[in-house]
Tab-separated table of C-alpha atoms in Angstrom:
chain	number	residue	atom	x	y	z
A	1	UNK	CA	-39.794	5.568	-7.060
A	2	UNK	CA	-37.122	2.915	-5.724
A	3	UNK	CA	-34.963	3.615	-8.856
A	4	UNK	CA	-35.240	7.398	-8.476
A	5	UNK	CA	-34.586	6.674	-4.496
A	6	UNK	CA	-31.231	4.918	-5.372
A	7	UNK	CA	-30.612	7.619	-8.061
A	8	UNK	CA	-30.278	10.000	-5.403
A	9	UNK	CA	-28.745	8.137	-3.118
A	10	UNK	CA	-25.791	7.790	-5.499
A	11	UNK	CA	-25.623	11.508	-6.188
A	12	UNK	CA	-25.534	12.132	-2.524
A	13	UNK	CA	-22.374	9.198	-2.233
A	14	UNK	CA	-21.136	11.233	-4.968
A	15	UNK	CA	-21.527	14.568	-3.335
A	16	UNK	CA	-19.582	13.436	-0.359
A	17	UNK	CA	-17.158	12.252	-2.415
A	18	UNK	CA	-16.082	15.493	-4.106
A	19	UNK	CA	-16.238	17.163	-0.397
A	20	UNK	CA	-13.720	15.329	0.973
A	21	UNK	CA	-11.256	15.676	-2.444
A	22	UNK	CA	-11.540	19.487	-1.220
A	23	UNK	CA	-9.243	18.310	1.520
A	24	UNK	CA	-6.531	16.761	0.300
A	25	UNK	CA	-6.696	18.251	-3.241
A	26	UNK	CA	-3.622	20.535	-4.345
A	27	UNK	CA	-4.509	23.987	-3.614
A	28	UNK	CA	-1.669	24.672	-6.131
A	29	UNK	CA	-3.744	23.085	-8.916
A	30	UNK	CA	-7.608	22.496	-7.995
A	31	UNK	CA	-8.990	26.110	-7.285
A	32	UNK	CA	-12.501	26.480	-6.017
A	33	UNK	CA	-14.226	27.213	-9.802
A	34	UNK	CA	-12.343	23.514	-10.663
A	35	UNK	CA	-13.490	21.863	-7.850
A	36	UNK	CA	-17.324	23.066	-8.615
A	37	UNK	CA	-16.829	21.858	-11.872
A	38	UNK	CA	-15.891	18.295	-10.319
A	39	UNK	CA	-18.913	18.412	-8.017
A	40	UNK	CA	-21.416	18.861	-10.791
A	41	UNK	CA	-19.827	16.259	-12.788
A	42	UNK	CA	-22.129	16.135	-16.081
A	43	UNK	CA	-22.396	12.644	-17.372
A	44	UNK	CA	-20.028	12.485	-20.237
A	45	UNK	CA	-17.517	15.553	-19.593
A	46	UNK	CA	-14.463	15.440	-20.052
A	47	UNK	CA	-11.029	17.686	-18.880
A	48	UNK	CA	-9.555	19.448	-21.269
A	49	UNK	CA	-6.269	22.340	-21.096
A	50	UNK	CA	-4.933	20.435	-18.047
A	51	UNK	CA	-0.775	20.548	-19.207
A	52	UNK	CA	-0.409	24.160	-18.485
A	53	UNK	CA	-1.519	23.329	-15.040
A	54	UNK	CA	1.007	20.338	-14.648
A	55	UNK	CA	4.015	23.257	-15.594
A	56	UNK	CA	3.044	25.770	-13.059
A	57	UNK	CA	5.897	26.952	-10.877
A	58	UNK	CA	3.666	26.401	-7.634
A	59	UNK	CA	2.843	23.435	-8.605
A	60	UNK	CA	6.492	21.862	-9.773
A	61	UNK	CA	8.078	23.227	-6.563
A	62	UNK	CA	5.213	21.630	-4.236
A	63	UNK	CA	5.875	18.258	-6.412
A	64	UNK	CA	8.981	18.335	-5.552
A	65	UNK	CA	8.731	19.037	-2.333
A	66	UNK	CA	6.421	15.577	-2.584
A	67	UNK	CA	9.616	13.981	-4.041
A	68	UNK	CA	11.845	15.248	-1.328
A	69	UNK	CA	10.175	14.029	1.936
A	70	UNK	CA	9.648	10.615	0.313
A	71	UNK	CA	13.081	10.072	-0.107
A	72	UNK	CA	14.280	7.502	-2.694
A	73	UNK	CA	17.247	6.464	-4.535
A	74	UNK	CA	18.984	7.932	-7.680
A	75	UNK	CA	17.686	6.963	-11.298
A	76	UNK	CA	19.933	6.060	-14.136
A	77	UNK	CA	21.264	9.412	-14.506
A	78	UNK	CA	22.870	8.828	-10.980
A	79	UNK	CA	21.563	12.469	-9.752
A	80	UNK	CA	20.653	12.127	-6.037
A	81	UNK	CA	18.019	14.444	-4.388
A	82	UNK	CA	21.004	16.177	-2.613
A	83	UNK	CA	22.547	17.056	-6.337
A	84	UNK	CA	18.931	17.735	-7.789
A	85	UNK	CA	18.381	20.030	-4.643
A	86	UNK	CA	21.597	21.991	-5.126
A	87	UNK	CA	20.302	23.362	-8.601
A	88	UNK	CA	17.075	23.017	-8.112
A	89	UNK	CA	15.711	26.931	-9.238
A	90	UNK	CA	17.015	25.919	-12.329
A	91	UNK	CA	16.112	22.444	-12.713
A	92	UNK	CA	12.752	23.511	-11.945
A	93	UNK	CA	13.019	26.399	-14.894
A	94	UNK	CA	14.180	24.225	-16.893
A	95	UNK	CA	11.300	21.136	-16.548
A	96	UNK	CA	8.793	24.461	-17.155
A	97	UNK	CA	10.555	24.894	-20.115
A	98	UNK	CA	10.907	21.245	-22.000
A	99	UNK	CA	7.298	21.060	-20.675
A	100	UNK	CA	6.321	24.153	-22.455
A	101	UNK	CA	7.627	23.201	-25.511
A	102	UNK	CA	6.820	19.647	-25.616
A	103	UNK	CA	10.521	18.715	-25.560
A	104	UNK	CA	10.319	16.937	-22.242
A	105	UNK	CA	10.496	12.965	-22.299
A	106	UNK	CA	10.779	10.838	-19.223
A	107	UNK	CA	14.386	8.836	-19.050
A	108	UNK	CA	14.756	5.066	-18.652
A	109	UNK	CA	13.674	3.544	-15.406
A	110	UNK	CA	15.873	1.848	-13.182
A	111	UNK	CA	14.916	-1.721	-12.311
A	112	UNK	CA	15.921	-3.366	-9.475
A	113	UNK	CA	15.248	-6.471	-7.363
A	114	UNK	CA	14.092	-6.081	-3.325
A	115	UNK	CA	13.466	-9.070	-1.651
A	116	UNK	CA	10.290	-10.370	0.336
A	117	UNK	CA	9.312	-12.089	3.267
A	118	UNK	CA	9.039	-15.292	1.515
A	119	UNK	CA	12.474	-15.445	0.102
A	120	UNK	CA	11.498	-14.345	-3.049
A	121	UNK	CA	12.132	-10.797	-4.820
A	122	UNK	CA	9.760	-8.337	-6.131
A	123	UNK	CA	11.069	-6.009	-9.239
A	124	UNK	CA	10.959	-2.013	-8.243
A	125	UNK	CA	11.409	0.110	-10.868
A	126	UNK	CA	12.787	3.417	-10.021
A	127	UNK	CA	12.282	6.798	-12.064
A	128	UNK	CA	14.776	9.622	-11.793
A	129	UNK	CA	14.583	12.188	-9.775
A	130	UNK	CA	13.468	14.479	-11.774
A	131	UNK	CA	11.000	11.997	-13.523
A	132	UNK	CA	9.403	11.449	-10.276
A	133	UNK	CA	8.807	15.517	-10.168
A	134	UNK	CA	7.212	15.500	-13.140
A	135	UNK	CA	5.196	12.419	-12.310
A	136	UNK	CA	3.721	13.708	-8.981
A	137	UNK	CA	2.637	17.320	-10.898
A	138	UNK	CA	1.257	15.316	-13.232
A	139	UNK	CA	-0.597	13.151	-10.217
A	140	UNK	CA	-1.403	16.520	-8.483
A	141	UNK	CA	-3.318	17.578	-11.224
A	142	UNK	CA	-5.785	14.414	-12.752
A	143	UNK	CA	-5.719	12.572	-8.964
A	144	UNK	CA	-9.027	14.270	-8.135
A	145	UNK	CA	-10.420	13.569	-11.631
A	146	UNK	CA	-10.672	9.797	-11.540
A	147	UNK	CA	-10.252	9.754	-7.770
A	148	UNK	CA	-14.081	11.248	-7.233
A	149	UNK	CA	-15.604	8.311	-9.565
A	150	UNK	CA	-13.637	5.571	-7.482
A	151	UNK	CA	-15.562	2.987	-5.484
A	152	UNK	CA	-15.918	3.362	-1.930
A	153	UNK	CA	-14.522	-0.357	-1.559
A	154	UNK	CA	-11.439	0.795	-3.087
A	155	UNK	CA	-8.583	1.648	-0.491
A	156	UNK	CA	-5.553	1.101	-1.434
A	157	UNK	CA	-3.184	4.290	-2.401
A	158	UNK	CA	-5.966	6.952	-2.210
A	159	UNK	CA	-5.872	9.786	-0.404
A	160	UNK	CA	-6.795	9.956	3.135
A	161	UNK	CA	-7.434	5.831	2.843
A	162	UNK	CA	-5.350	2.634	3.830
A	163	UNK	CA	-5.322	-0.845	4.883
A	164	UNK	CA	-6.832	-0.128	8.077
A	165	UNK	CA	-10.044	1.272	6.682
A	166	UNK	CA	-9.937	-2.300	4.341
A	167	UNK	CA	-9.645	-4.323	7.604
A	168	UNK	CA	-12.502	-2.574	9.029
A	169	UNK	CA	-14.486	-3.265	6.408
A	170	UNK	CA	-13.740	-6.663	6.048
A	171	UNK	CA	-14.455	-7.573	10.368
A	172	UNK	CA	-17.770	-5.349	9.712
A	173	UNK	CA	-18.611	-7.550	7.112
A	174	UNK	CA	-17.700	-11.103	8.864
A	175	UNK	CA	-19.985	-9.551	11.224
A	176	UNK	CA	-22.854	-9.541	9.078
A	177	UNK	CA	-22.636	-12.911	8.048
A	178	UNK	CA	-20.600	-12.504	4.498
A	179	UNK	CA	-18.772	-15.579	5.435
A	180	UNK	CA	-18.099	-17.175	2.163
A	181	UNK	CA	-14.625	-15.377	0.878
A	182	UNK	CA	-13.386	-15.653	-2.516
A	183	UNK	CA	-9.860	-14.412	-1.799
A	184	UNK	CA	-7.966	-13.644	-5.145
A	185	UNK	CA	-4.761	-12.995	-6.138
A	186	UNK	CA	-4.006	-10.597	-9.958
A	187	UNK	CA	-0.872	-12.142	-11.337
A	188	UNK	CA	1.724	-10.196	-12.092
A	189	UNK	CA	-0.744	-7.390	-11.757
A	190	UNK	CA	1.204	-3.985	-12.379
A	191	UNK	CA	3.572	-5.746	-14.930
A	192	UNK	CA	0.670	-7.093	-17.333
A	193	UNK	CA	-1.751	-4.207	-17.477
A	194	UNK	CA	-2.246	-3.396	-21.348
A	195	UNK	CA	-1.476	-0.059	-22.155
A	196	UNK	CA	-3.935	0.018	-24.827
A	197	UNK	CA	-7.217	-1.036	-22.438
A	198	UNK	CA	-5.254	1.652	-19.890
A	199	UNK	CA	-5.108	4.336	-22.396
A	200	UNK	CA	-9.065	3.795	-23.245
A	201	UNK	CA	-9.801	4.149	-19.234
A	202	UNK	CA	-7.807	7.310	-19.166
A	203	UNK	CA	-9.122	8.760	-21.719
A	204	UNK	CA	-12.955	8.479	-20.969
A	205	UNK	CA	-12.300	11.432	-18.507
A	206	UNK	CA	-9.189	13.610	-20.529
A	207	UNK	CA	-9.301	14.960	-23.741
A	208	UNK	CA	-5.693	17.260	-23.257
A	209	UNK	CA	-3.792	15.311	-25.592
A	210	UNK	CA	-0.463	16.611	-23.958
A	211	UNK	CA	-1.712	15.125	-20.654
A	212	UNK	CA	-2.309	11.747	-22.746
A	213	UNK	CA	1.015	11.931	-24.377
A	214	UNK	CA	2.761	12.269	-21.072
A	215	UNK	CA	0.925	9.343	-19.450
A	216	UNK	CA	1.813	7.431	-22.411
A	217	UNK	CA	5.550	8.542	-22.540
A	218	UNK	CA	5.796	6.926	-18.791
A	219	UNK	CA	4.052	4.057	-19.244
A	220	UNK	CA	6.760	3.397	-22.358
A	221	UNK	CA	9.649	4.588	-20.716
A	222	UNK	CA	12.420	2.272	-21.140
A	223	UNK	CA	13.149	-0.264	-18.709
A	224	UNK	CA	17.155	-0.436	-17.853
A	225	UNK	CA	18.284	-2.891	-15.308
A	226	UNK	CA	22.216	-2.255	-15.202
A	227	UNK	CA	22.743	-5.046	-18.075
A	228	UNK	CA	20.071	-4.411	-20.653
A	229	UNK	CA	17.206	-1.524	-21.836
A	230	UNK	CA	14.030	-2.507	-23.475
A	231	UNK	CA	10.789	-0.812	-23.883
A	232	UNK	CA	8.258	-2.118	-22.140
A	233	UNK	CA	4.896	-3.300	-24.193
A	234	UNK	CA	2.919	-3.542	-21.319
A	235	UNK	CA	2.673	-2.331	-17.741
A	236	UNK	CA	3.220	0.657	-15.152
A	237	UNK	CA	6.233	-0.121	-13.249
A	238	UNK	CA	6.150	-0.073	-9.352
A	239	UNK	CA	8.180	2.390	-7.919
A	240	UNK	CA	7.216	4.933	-10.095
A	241	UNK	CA	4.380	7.650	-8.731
A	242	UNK	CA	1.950	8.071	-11.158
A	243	UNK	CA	1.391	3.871	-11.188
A	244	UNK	CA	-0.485	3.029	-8.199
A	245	UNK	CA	-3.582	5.788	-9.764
A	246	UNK	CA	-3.188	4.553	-13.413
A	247	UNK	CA	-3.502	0.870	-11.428
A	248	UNK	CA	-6.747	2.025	-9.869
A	249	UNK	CA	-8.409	3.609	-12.963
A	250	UNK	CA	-7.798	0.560	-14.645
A	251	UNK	CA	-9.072	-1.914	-12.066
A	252	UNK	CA	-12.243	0.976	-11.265
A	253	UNK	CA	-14.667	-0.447	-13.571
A	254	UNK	CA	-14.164	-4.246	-11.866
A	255	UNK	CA	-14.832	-2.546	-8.805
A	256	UNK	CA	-18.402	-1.131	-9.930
A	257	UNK	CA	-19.598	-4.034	-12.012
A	258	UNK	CA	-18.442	-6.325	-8.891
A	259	UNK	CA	-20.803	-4.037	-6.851
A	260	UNK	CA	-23.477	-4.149	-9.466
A	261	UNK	CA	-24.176	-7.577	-9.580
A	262	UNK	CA	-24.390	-7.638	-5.692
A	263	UNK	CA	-21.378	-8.309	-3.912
A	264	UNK	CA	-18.957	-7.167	-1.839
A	265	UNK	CA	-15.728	-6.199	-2.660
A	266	UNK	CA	-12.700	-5.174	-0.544
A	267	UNK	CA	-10.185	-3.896	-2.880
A	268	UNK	CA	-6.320	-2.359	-1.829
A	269	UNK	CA	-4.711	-1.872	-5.052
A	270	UNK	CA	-4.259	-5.502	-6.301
A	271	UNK	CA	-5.345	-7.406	-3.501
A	272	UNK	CA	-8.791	-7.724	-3.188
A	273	UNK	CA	-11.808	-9.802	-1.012
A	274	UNK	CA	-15.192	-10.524	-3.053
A	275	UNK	CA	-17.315	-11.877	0.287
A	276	UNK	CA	-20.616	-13.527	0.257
A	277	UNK	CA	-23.318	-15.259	2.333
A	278	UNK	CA	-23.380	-18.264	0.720
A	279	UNK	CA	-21.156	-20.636	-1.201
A	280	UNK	CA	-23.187	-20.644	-4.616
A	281	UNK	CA	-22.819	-16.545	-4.587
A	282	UNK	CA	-19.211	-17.133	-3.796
A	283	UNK	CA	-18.890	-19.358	-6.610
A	284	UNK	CA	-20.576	-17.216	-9.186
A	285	UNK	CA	-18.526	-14.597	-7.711
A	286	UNK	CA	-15.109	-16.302	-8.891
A	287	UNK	CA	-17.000	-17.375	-11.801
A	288	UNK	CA	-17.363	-13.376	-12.953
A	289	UNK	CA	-13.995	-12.323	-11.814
A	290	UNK	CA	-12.470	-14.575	-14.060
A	291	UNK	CA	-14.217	-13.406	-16.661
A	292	UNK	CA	-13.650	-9.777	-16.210
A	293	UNK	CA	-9.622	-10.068	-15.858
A	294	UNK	CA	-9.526	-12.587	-18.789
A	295	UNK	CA	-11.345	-9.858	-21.047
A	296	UNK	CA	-9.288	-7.234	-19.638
A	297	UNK	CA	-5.448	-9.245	-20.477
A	298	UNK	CA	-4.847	-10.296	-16.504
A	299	UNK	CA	-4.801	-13.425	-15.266
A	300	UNK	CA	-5.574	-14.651	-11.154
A	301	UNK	CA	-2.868	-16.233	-9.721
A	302	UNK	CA	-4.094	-19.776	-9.720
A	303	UNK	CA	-2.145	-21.100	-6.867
A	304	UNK	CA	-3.387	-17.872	-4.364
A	305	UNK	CA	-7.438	-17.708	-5.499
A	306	UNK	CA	-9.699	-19.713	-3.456
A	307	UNK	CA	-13.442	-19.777	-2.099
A	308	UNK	CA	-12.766	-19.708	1.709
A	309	UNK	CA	-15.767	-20.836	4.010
A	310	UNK	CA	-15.395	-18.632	6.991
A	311	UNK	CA	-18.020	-20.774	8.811
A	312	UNK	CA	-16.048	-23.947	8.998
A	313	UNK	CA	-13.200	-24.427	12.033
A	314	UNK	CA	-10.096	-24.037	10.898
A	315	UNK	CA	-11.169	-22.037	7.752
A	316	UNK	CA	-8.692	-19.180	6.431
A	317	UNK	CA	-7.622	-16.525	4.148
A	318	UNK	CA	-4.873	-14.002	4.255
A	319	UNK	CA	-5.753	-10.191	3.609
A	320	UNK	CA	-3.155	-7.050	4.395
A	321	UNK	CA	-0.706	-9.161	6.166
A	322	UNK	CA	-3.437	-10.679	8.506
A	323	UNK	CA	-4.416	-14.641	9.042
A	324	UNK	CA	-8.067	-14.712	9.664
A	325	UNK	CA	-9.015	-18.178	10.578
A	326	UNK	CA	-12.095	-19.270	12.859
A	327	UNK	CA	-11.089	-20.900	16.014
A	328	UNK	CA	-12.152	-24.819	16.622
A	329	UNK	CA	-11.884	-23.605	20.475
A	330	UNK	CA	-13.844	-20.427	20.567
A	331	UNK	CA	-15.942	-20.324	17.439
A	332	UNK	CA	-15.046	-16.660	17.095
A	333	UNK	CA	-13.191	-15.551	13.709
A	334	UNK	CA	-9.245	-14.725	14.650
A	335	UNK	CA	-6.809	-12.608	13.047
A	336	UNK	CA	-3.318	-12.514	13.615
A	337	UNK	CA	0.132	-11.697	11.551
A	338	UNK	CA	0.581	-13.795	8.183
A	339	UNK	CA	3.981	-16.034	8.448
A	340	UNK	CA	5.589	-13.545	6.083
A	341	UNK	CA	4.493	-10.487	8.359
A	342	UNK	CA	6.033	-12.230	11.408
A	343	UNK	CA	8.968	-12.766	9.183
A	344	UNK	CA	9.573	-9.359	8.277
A	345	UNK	CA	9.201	-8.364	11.635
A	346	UNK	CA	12.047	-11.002	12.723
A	347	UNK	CA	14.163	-9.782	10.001
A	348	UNK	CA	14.272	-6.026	10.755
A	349	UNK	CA	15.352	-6.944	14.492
A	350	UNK	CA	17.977	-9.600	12.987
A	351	UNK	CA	20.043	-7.150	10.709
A	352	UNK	CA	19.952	-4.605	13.602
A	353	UNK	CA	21.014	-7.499	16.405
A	354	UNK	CA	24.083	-8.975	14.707
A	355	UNK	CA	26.251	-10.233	17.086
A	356	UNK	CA	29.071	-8.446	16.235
A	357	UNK	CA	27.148	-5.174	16.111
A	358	UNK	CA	29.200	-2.456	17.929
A	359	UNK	CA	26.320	-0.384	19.147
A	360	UNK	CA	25.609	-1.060	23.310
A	361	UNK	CA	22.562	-3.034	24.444
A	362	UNK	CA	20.217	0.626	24.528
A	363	UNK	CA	21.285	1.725	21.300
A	364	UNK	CA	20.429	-1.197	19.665
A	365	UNK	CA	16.869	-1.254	21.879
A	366	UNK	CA	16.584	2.756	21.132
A	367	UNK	CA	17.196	1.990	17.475
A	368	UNK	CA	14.508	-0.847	16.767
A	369	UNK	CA	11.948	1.162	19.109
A	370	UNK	CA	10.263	2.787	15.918
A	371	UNK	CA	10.087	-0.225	14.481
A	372	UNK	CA	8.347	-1.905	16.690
A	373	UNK	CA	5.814	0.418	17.632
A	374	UNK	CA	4.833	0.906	13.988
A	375	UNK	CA	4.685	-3.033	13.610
A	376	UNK	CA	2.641	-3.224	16.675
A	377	UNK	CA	0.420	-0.265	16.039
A	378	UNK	CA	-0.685	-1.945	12.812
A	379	UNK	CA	-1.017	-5.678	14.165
A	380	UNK	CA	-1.916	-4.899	17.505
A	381	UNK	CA	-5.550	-6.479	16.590
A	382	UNK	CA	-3.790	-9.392	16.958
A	383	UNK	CA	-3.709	-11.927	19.449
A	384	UNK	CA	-1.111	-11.508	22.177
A	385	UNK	CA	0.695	-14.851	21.777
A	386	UNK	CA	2.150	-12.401	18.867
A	387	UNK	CA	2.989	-9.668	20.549
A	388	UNK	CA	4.862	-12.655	22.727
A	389	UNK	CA	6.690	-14.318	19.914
A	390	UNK	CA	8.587	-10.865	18.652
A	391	UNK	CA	8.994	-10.185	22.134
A	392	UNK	CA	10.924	-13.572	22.711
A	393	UNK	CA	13.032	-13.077	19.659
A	394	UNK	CA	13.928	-9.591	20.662
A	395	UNK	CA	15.167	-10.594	23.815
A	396	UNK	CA	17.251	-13.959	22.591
A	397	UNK	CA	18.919	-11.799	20.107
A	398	UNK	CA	20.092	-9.016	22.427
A	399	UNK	CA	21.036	-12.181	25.136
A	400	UNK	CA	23.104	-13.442	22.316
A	401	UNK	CA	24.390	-10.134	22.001
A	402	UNK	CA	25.638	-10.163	25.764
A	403	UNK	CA	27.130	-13.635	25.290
A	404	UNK	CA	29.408	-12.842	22.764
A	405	UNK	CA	30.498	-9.993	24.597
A	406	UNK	CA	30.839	-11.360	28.248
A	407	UNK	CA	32.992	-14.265	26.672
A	408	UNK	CA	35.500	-11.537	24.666
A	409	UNK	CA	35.521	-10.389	28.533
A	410	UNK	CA	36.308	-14.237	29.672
A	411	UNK	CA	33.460	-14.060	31.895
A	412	UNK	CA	30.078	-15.686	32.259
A	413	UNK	CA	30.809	-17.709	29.425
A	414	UNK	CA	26.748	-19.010	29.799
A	415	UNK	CA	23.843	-16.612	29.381
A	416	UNK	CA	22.340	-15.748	32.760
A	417	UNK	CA	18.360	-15.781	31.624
A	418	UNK	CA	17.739	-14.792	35.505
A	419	UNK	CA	19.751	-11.727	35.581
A	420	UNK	CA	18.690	-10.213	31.827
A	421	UNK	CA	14.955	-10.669	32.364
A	422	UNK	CA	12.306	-8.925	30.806
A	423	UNK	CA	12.178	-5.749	33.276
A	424	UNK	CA	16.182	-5.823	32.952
A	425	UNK	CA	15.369	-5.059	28.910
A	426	UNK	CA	12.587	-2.529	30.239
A	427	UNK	CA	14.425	-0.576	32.017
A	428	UNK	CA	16.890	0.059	29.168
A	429	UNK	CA	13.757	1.284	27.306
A	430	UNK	CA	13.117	-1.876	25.439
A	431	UNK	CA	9.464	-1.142	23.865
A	432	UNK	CA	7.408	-4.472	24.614
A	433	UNK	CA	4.651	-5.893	22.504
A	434	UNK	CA	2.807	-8.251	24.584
A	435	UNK	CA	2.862	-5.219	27.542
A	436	UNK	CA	1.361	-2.917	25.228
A	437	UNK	CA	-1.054	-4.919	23.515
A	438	UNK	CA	-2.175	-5.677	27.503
A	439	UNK	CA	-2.299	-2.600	28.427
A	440	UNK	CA	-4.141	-2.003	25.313
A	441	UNK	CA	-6.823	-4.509	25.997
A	442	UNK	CA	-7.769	-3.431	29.876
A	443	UNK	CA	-8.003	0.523	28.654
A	444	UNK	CA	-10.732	-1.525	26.159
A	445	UNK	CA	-12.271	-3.544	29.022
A	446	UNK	CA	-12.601	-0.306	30.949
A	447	UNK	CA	-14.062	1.427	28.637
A	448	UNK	CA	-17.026	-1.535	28.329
């Protein structure tokens, strides 16, 4: 009776599952009979005639309107979304086309390197244009396939899904008593998926061998990076839209066998929490991780895994661009922005305070606003000696500002802290942290 009990429970988990795809789903693509065909879900079925769906007008012009409003640079062909735009009636006739007749094959991606907090750079590879079309039609049409099988503790680029409901999870846990955190880090994650093992995954739920061959064709897609090309052997390059799904089918079964055995994951794409209530679960834990990624070609970062013991002062780990660590003062488990997240803060207000920006003091303060409220909105679970810190370095970099141009002036050579104070800055509309995240807190306190 207690396996028949969890039996059902499953189905029911399931059951939800395929309720909420009928949200987000594209009503281009998933019609009602298709989406009662993912509901039932038969053990062992498999989609088959998917490509013609993938070349539908409807759904190539609501792809692209995907492509549009996410903005992007040019591929290697150098054809911007303005140019694409201009022609695009027949661009789009002309994708149905190659598509139709099996002509079409995805051009070389563009590599480039972004920087990150740390100093470092991260490699983006960027599609063309109209390769990122194709890619989201594509997306449109197999999302809801794997995306109704995925694990619950699995948030990162899923529909209707994001860090926040991670975080949650992970402070619900804590809660509980799952203080033992094995806090792991994929190497290299989206550049050393094999495409062989990938290929398997996909095709345990597609049997349109069209569908497979396109999949393929990205995943192969030459790499160009403005000196050399080469074909990739293994990987799905970041940047490019179909990656971050292929990246969760291929990491879905982890996420299962993980829950399986009895523990609980937090997974947002590569990143991922396996938390415990003791240290020898913890430990067998990291023990089975490794052993999954090694049979599977990845490898954990050894310098970034560790077993964390959340019930020690002054014990961390880093998740989503928080610091949890448990206070020697308080007891209580913190959070706060990571070094890097306070660093990318401070460099968004730095390349928009030069001091010989030519903008006035409320430009610059109307420009940053957005910034700063999205930064805050996300962190504002922080403490407020954070809120404080950006606040600080806000204001010194607009004082700066002032000094260089009261001296060009040959007056008030010296900063006058007492005249531009904080409610001087307010009152030019600068958008404060720490007052927000106060204001924040007593609405709370009322509310209790």
């Amino acid at each position: 009776m207690k396996q028949l009990s969890e039996t059902t429970k499953h189905l029911w988990e399931q059951l939800g599952r395929a309720e909420e795809i009928r949200a987000w789903a594209s009503t281009s693509v998933w019609t009602d009979q298709m989406l009662g065909t993912l509901e039932t879900r038969v053990e062992g079925r498999k989609w088959y005639s998917l490509i013609d769906k993938v070349m539908k007008k409807v759904n190539l012009m609501e792809a692209w309107e995907s492509v549009r409003v996410n903005g992007g640079s040019h591929g290697v062909d150098m054809v911007s979304l303005d140019r694409y735009e201009s022609e695009l009636e027949h661009n789009i006739e002309h994708l149905m086309e190659q598509l139709q007749a099996g002509t079409y094959l995805p051009q070389c991606v563009r590599r480039v390197e972004i920087p990150k907090a740390d100093g470092k750079t991260r490699a983006l590879g960027i599609p063309t244009v109209r390769d990122r079309l194709v890619q989201t039609a594509l997306k449109n049409v197999i999302e809801p396939i794997y995306d109704v099988d995925f694990s619950a503790q699995s948030f990162g680029f899923r529909p209707q899904r994001g860090c926040k409901d991670a975080l949650r999870r992970v402070h619900h846990l804590l809660a509980q008593g799952q203080l033992y955190v094995v806090d792991a880090d994929i190497q290299s994650y989206f550049d050393m998926i094999p495409h062989d093992k990938l290929m398997e995954r996909v095709k345990e739920k597609i049997s349109d061998g069209r569908i497979l061959d396109l999949i393929e064709a990205f995943l192969k897609a030459g790499i160009f990076d403005g000196i050399k090309e080469w074909e990739p052997e293994k990987g799905t390059p970041q940047g490019g839209v179909i990656s971050p799904l292929l990246a969760n089918i291929y990491l879905d079964e982890f996420d299962h066998r993980m829950t399986e055995a009895g523990f609980e994951i937090v997974r947002y794409a590569d990143d991922f929490l396996v938390m415990c209530d003791n240290a020898k679960s913890a430990k067998r834990g990291l023990r089975k991780i490794k052993r999954w990624m090694k049979a599977h070609g990845l490898n954990l970062h050894p310098d970034k895994t560790r077993i964390a013991d959340m019930s020690q002062q002054d014990e961390y780990f880093e998740f989503l661009g928080y610091h949890f660590e448990r206070s020697k003062r308080t007891g209580r488990i913190n959070r706060w922005p990571r070094k890097q997240s306070m660093a990318k803060i401070k460099e968004t207000v730095r390349k928009r305070t030069r001091r010989c920006n030519w903008q006035s003091i409320e430009e610059i303060i109307k420009d940053l606003r957005p910034s700063l409220r999205g930064w805050y909105e996300y962190f504002k679970h922080s403490n407020r000696w954070a809120m404080l810190e950006v606040d600080a370095f806000f204001r010194r970099r607009l004082r700066s500002i002032i000094a260089k141009y009261n001296r060009k002036k040959g007056t008030h050579r010296i900063i006058d802290n007492r005249k531009y104070t904080k409610k001087y800055f307010v009152e030019l509309g600068f958008f404060s942290l720490e007052e927000a995240w106060l204001l924040e807190s007593q609405s709370l306190r009322s509310k209790h």
